[in-house]
mmCIF file with all atom_site columns, C-alpha atoms in Angstrom:
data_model
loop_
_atom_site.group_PDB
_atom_site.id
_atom_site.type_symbol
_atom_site.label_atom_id
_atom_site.label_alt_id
_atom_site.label_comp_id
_atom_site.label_asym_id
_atom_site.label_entity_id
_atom_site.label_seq_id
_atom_site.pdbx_PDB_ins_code
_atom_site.Cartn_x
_atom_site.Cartn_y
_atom_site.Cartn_z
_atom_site.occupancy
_atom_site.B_iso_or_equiv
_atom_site.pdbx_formal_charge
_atom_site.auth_seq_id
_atom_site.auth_comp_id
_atom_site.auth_asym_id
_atom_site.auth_atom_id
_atom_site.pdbx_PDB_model_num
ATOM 1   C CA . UNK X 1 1   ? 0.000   0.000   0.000   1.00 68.00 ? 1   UNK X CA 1
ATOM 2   C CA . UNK X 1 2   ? 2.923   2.208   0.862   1.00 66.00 ? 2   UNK X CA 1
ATOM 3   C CA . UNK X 1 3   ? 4.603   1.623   -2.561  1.00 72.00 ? 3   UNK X CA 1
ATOM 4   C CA . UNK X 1 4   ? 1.180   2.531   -3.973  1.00 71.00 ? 4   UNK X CA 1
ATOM 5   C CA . UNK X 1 5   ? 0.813   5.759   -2.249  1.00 71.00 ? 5   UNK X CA 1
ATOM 6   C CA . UNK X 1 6   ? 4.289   7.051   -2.726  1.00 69.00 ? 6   UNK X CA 1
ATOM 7   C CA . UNK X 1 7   ? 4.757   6.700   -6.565  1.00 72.00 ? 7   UNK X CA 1
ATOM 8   C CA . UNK X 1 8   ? 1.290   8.812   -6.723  1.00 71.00 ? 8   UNK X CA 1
ATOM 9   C CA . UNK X 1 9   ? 2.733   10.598  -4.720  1.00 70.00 ? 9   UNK X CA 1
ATOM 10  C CA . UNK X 1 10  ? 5.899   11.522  -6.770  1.00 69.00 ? 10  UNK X CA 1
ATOM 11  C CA . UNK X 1 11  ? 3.891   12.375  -9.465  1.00 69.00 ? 11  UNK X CA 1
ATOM 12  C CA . UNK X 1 12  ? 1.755   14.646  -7.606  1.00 67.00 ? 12  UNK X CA 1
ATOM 13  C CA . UNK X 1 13  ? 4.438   16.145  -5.911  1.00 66.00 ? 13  UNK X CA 1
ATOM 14  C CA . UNK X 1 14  ? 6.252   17.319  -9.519  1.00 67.00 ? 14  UNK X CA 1
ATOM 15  C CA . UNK X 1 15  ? 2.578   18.915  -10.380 1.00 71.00 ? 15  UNK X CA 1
ATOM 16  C CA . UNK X 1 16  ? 2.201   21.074  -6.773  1.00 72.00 ? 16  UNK X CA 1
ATOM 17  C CA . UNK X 1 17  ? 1.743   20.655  -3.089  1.00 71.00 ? 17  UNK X CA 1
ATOM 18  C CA . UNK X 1 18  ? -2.271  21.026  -3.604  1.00 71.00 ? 18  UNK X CA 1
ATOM 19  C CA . UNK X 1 19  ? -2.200  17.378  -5.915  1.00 74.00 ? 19  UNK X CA 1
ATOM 20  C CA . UNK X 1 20  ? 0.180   15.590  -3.407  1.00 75.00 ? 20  UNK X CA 1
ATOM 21  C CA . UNK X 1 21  ? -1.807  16.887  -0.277  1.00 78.00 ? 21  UNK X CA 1
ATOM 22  C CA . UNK X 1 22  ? -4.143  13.905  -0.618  1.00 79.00 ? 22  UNK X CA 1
ATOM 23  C CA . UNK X 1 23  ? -1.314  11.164  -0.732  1.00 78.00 ? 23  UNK X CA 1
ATOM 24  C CA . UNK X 1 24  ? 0.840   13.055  1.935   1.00 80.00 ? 24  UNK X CA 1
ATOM 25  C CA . UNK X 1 25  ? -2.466  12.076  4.377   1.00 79.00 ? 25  UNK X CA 1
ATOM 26  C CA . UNK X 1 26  ? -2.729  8.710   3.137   1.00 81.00 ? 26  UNK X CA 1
ATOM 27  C CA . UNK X 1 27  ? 0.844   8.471   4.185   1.00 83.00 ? 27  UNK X CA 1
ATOM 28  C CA . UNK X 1 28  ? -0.548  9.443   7.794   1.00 80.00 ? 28  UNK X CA 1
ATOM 29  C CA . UNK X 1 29  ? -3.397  7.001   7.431   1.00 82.00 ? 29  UNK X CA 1
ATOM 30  C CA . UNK X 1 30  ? -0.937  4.205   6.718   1.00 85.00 ? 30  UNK X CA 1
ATOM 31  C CA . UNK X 1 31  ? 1.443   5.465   9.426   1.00 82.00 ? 31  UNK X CA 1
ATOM 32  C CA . UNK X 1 32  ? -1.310  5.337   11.859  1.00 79.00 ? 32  UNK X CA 1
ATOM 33  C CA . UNK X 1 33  ? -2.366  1.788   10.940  1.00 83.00 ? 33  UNK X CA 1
ATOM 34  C CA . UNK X 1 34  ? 0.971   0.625   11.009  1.00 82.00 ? 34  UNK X CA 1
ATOM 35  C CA . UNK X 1 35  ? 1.652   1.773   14.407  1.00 78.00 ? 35  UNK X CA 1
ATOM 36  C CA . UNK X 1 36  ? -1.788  -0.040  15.741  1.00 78.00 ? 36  UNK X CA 1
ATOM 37  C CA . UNK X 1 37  ? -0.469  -3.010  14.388  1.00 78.00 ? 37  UNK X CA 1
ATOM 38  C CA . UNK X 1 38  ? 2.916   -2.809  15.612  1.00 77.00 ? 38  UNK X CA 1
ATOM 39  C CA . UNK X 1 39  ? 1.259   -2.291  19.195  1.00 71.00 ? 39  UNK X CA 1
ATOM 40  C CA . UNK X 1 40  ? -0.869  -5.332  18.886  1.00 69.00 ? 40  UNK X CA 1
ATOM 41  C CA . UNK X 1 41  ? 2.113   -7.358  17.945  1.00 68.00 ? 41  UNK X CA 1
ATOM 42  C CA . UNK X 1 42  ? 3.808   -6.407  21.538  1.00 64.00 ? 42  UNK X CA 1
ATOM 43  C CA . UNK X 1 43  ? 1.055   -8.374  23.514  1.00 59.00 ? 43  UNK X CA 1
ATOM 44  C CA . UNK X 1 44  ? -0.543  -5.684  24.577  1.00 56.00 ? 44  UNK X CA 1
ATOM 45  C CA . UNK X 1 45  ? -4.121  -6.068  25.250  1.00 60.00 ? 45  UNK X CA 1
ATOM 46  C CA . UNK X 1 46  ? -6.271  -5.286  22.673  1.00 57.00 ? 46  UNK X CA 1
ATOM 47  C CA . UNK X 1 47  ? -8.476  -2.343  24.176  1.00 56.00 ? 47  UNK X CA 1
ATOM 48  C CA . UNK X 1 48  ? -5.060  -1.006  26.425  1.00 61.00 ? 48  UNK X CA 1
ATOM 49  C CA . UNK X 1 49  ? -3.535  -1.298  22.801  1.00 58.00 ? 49  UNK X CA 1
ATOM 50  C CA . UNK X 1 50  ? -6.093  0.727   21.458  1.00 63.00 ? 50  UNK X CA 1
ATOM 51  C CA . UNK X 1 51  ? -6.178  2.920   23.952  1.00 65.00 ? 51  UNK X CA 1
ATOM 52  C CA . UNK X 1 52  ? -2.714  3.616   23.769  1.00 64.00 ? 52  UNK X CA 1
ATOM 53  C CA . UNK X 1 53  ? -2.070  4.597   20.565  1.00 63.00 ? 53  UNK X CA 1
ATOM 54  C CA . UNK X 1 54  ? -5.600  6.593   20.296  1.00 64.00 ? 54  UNK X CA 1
ATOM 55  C CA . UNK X 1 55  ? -4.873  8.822   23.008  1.00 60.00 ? 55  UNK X CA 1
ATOM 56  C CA . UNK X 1 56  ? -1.093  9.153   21.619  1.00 63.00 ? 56  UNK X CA 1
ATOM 57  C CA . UNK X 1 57  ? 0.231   12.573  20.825  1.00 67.00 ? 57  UNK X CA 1
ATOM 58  C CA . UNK X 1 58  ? 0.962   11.816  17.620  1.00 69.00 ? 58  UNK X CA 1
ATOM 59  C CA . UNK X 1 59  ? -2.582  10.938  16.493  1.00 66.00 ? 59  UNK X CA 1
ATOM 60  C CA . UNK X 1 60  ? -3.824  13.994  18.633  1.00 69.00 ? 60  UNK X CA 1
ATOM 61  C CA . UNK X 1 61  ? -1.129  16.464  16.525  1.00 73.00 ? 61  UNK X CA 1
ATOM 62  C CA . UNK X 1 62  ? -1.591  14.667  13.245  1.00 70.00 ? 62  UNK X CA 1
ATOM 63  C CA . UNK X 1 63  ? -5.353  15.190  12.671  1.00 69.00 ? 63  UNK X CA 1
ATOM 64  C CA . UNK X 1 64  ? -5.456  18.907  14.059  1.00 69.00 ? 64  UNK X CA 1
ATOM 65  C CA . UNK X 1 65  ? -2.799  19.804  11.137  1.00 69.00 ? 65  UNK X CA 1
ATOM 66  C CA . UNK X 1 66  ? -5.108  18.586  8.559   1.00 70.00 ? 66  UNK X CA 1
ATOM 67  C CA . UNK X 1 67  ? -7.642  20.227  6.992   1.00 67.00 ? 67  UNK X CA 1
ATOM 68  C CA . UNK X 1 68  ? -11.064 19.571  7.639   1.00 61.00 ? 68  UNK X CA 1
ATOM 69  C CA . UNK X 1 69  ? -12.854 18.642  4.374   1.00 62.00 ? 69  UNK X CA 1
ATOM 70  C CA . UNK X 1 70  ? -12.870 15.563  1.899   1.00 56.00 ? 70  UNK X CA 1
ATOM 71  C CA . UNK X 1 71  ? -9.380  15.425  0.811   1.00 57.00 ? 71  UNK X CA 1
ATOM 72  C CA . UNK X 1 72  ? -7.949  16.389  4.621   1.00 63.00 ? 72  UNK X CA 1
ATOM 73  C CA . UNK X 1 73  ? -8.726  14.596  7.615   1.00 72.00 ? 73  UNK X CA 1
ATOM 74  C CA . UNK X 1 74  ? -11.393 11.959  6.098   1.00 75.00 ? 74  UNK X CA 1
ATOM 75  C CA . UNK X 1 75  ? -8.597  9.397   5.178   1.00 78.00 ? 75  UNK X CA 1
ATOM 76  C CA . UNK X 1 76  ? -7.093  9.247   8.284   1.00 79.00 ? 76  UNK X CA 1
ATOM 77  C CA . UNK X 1 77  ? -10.447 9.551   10.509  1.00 80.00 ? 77  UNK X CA 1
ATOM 78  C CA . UNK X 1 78  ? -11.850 6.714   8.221   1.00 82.00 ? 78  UNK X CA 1
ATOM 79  C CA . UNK X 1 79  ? -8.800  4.533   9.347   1.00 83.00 ? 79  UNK X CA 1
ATOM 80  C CA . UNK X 1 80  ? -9.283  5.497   12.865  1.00 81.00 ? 80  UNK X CA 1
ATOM 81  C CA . UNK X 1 81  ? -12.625 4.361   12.417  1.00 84.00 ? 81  UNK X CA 1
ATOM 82  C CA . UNK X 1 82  ? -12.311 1.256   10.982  1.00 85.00 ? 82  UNK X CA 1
ATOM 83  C CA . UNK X 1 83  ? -9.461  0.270   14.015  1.00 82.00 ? 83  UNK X CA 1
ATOM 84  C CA . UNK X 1 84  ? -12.076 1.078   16.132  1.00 80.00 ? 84  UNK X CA 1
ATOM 85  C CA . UNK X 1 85  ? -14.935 -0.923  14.750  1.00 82.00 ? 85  UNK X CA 1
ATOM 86  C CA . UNK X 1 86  ? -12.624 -3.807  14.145  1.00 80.00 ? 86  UNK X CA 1
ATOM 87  C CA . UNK X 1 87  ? -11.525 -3.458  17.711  1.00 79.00 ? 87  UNK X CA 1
ATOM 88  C CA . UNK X 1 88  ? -15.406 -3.398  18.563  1.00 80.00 ? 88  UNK X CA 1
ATOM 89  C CA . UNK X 1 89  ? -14.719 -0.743  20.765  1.00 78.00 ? 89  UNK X CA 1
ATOM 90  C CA . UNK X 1 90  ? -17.510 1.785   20.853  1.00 83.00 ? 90  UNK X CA 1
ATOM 91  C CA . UNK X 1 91  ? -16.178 4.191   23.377  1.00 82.00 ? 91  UNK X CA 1
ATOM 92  C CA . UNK X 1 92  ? -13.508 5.068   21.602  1.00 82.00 ? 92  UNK X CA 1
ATOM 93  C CA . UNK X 1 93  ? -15.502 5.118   17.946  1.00 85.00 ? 93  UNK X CA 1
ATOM 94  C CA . UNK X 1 94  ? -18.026 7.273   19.893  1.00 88.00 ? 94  UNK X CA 1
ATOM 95  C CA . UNK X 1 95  ? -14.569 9.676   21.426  1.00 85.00 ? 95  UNK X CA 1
ATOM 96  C CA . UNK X 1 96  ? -13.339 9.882   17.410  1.00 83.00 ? 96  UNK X CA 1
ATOM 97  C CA . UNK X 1 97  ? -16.858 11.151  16.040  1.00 87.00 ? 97  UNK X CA 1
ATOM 98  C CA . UNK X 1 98  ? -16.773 13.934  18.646  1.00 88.00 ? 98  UNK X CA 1
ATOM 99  C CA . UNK X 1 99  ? -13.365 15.257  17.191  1.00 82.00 ? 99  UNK X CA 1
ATOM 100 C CA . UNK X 1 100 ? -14.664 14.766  14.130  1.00 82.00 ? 100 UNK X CA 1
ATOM 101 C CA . UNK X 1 101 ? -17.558 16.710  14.938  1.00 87.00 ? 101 UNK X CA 1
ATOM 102 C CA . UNK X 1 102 ? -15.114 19.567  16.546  1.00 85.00 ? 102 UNK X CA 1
ATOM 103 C CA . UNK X 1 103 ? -12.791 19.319  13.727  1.00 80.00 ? 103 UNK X CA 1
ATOM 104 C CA . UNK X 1 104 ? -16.163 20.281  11.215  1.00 82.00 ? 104 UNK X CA 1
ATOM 105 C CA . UNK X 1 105 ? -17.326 22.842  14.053  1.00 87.00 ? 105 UNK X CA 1
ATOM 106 C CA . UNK X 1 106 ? -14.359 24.817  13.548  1.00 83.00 ? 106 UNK X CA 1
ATOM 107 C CA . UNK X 1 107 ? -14.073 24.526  9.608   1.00 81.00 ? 107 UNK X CA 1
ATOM 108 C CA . UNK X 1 108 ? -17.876 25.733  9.300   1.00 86.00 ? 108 UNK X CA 1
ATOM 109 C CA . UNK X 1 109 ? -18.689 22.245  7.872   1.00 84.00 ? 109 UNK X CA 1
ATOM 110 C CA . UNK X 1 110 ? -21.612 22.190  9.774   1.00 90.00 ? 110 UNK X CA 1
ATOM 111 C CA . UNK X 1 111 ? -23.409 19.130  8.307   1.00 90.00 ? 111 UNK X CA 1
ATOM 112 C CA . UNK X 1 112 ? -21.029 16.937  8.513   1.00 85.00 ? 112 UNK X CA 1
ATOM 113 C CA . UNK X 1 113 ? -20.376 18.105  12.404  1.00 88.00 ? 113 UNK X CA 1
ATOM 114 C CA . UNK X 1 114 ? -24.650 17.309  13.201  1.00 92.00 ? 114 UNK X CA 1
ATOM 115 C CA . UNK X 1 115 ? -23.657 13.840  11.493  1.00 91.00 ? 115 UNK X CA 1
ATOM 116 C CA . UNK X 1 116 ? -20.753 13.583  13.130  1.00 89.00 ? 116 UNK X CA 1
ATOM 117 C CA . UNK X 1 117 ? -22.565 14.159  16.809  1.00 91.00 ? 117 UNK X CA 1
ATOM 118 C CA . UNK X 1 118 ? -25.222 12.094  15.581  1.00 93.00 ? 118 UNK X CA 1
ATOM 119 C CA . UNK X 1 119 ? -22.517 9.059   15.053  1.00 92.00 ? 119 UNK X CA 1
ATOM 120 C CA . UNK X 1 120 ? -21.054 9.318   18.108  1.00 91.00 ? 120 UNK X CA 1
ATOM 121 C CA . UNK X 1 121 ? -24.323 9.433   19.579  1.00 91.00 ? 121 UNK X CA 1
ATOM 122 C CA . UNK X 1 122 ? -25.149 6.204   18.529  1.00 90.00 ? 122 UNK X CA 1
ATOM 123 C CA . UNK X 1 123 ? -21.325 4.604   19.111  1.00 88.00 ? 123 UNK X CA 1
ATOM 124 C CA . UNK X 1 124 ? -21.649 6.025   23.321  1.00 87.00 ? 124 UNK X CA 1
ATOM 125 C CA . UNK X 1 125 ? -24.864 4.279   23.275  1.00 89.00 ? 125 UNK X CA 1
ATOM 126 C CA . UNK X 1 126 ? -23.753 0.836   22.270  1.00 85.00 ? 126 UNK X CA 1
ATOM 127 C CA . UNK X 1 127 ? -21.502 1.678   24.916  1.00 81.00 ? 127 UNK X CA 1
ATOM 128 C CA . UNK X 1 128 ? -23.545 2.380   27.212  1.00 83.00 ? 128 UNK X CA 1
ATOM 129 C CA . UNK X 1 129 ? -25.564 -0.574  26.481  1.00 82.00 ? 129 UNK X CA 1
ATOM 130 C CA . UNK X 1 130 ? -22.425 -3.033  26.554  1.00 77.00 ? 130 UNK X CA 1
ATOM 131 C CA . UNK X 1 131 ? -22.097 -1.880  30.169  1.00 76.00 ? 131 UNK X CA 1
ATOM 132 C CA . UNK X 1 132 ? -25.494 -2.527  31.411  1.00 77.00 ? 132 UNK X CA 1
ATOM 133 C CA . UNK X 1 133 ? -25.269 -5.992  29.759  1.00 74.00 ? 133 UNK X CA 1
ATOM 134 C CA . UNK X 1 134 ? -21.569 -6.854  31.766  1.00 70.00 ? 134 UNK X CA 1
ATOM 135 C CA . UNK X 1 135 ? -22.940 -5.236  34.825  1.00 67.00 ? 135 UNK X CA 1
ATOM 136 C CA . UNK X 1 136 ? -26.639 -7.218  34.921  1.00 65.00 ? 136 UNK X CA 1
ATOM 137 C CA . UNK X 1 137 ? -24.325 -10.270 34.157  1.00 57.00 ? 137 UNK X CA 1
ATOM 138 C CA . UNK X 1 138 ? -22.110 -9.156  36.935  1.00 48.00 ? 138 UNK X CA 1
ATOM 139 C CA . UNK X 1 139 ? -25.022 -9.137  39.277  1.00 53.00 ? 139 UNK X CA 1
ATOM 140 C CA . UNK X 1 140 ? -26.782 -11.993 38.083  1.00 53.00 ? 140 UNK X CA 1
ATOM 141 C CA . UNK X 1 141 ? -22.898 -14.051 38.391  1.00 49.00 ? 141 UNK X CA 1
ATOM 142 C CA . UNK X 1 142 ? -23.018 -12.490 42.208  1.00 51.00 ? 142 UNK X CA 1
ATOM 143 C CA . UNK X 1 143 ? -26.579 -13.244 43.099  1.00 53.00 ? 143 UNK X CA 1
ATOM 144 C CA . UNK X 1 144 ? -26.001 -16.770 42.026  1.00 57.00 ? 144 UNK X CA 1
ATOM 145 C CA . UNK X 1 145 ? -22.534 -17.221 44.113  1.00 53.00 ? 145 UNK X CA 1
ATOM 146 C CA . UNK X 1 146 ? -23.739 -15.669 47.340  1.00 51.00 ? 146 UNK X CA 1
ATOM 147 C CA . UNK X 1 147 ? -26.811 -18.410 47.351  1.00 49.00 ? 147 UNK X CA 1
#
């Protein structure tokens, strides 16, 4: 994928900055990816893994230096995305819709910021409802020990 992006990426690059803008961020993307994997191949834990990398600097840095709109930030938030759904970790999906949302806030895309909120709306509720479920199970696991 690399090799992909980066001879685009010379071509762009001979044209102007504006036409290799949208590889330079795939580059991110794939950075970003890489770096999950890496931390999964440590033995980590999946969700401290995760959570590690997610709440790194470098991911907090890299998407505020992008810009907002199709060819900016999308690539990389869409692979942020798809680590967290793979992960099935809605807290965190539910955490990268709100920056979305902030991120489109701030660049006065204002629809995609109500979609955005609406998202992670719906990723804090699974949430939500994964925690009642482990803490009625909880319960039900205690009830049935204590007799």
């Amino acid at each position: 994928a690399r090799d992909s992006v980066m001879s685009s990426l010379s071509g762009a690059a001979r044209v102007s900055y504006t036409q290799s803008y949208p590889c330079l961020v795939q580059l991110h993307a794939l950075r970003e990816v890489e770096e999950f994997s890496l931390s999964l191949e440590t033995g980590e834990k999946r969700d401290q893994s995760l959570d590690h990398v997610v709440s790194s600097s470098e991911w907090r840095d890299r998407l505020s230096i992008t810009i907002p709109d199709a060819t900016g930030s999308n690539a990389i938030i869409n692979s942020r995305l798809a680590i967290s759904r793979l992960m099935d970790n809605p807290s965190i999906e539910g955490g990268m819709w709100l920056d979305v949302g902030k991120l489109s806030r701030k660049g006065r895309l204002y629809q995609v910021a109500e979609h955005s909120l609406a998202q992670a709306d719906v990723s804090l509720s699974k949430c939500l409802m994964k925690e009642m479920k482990s803490s009625t199970t909880v319960s039900a696991l205690t009830s049935e020990s204590m007799g």
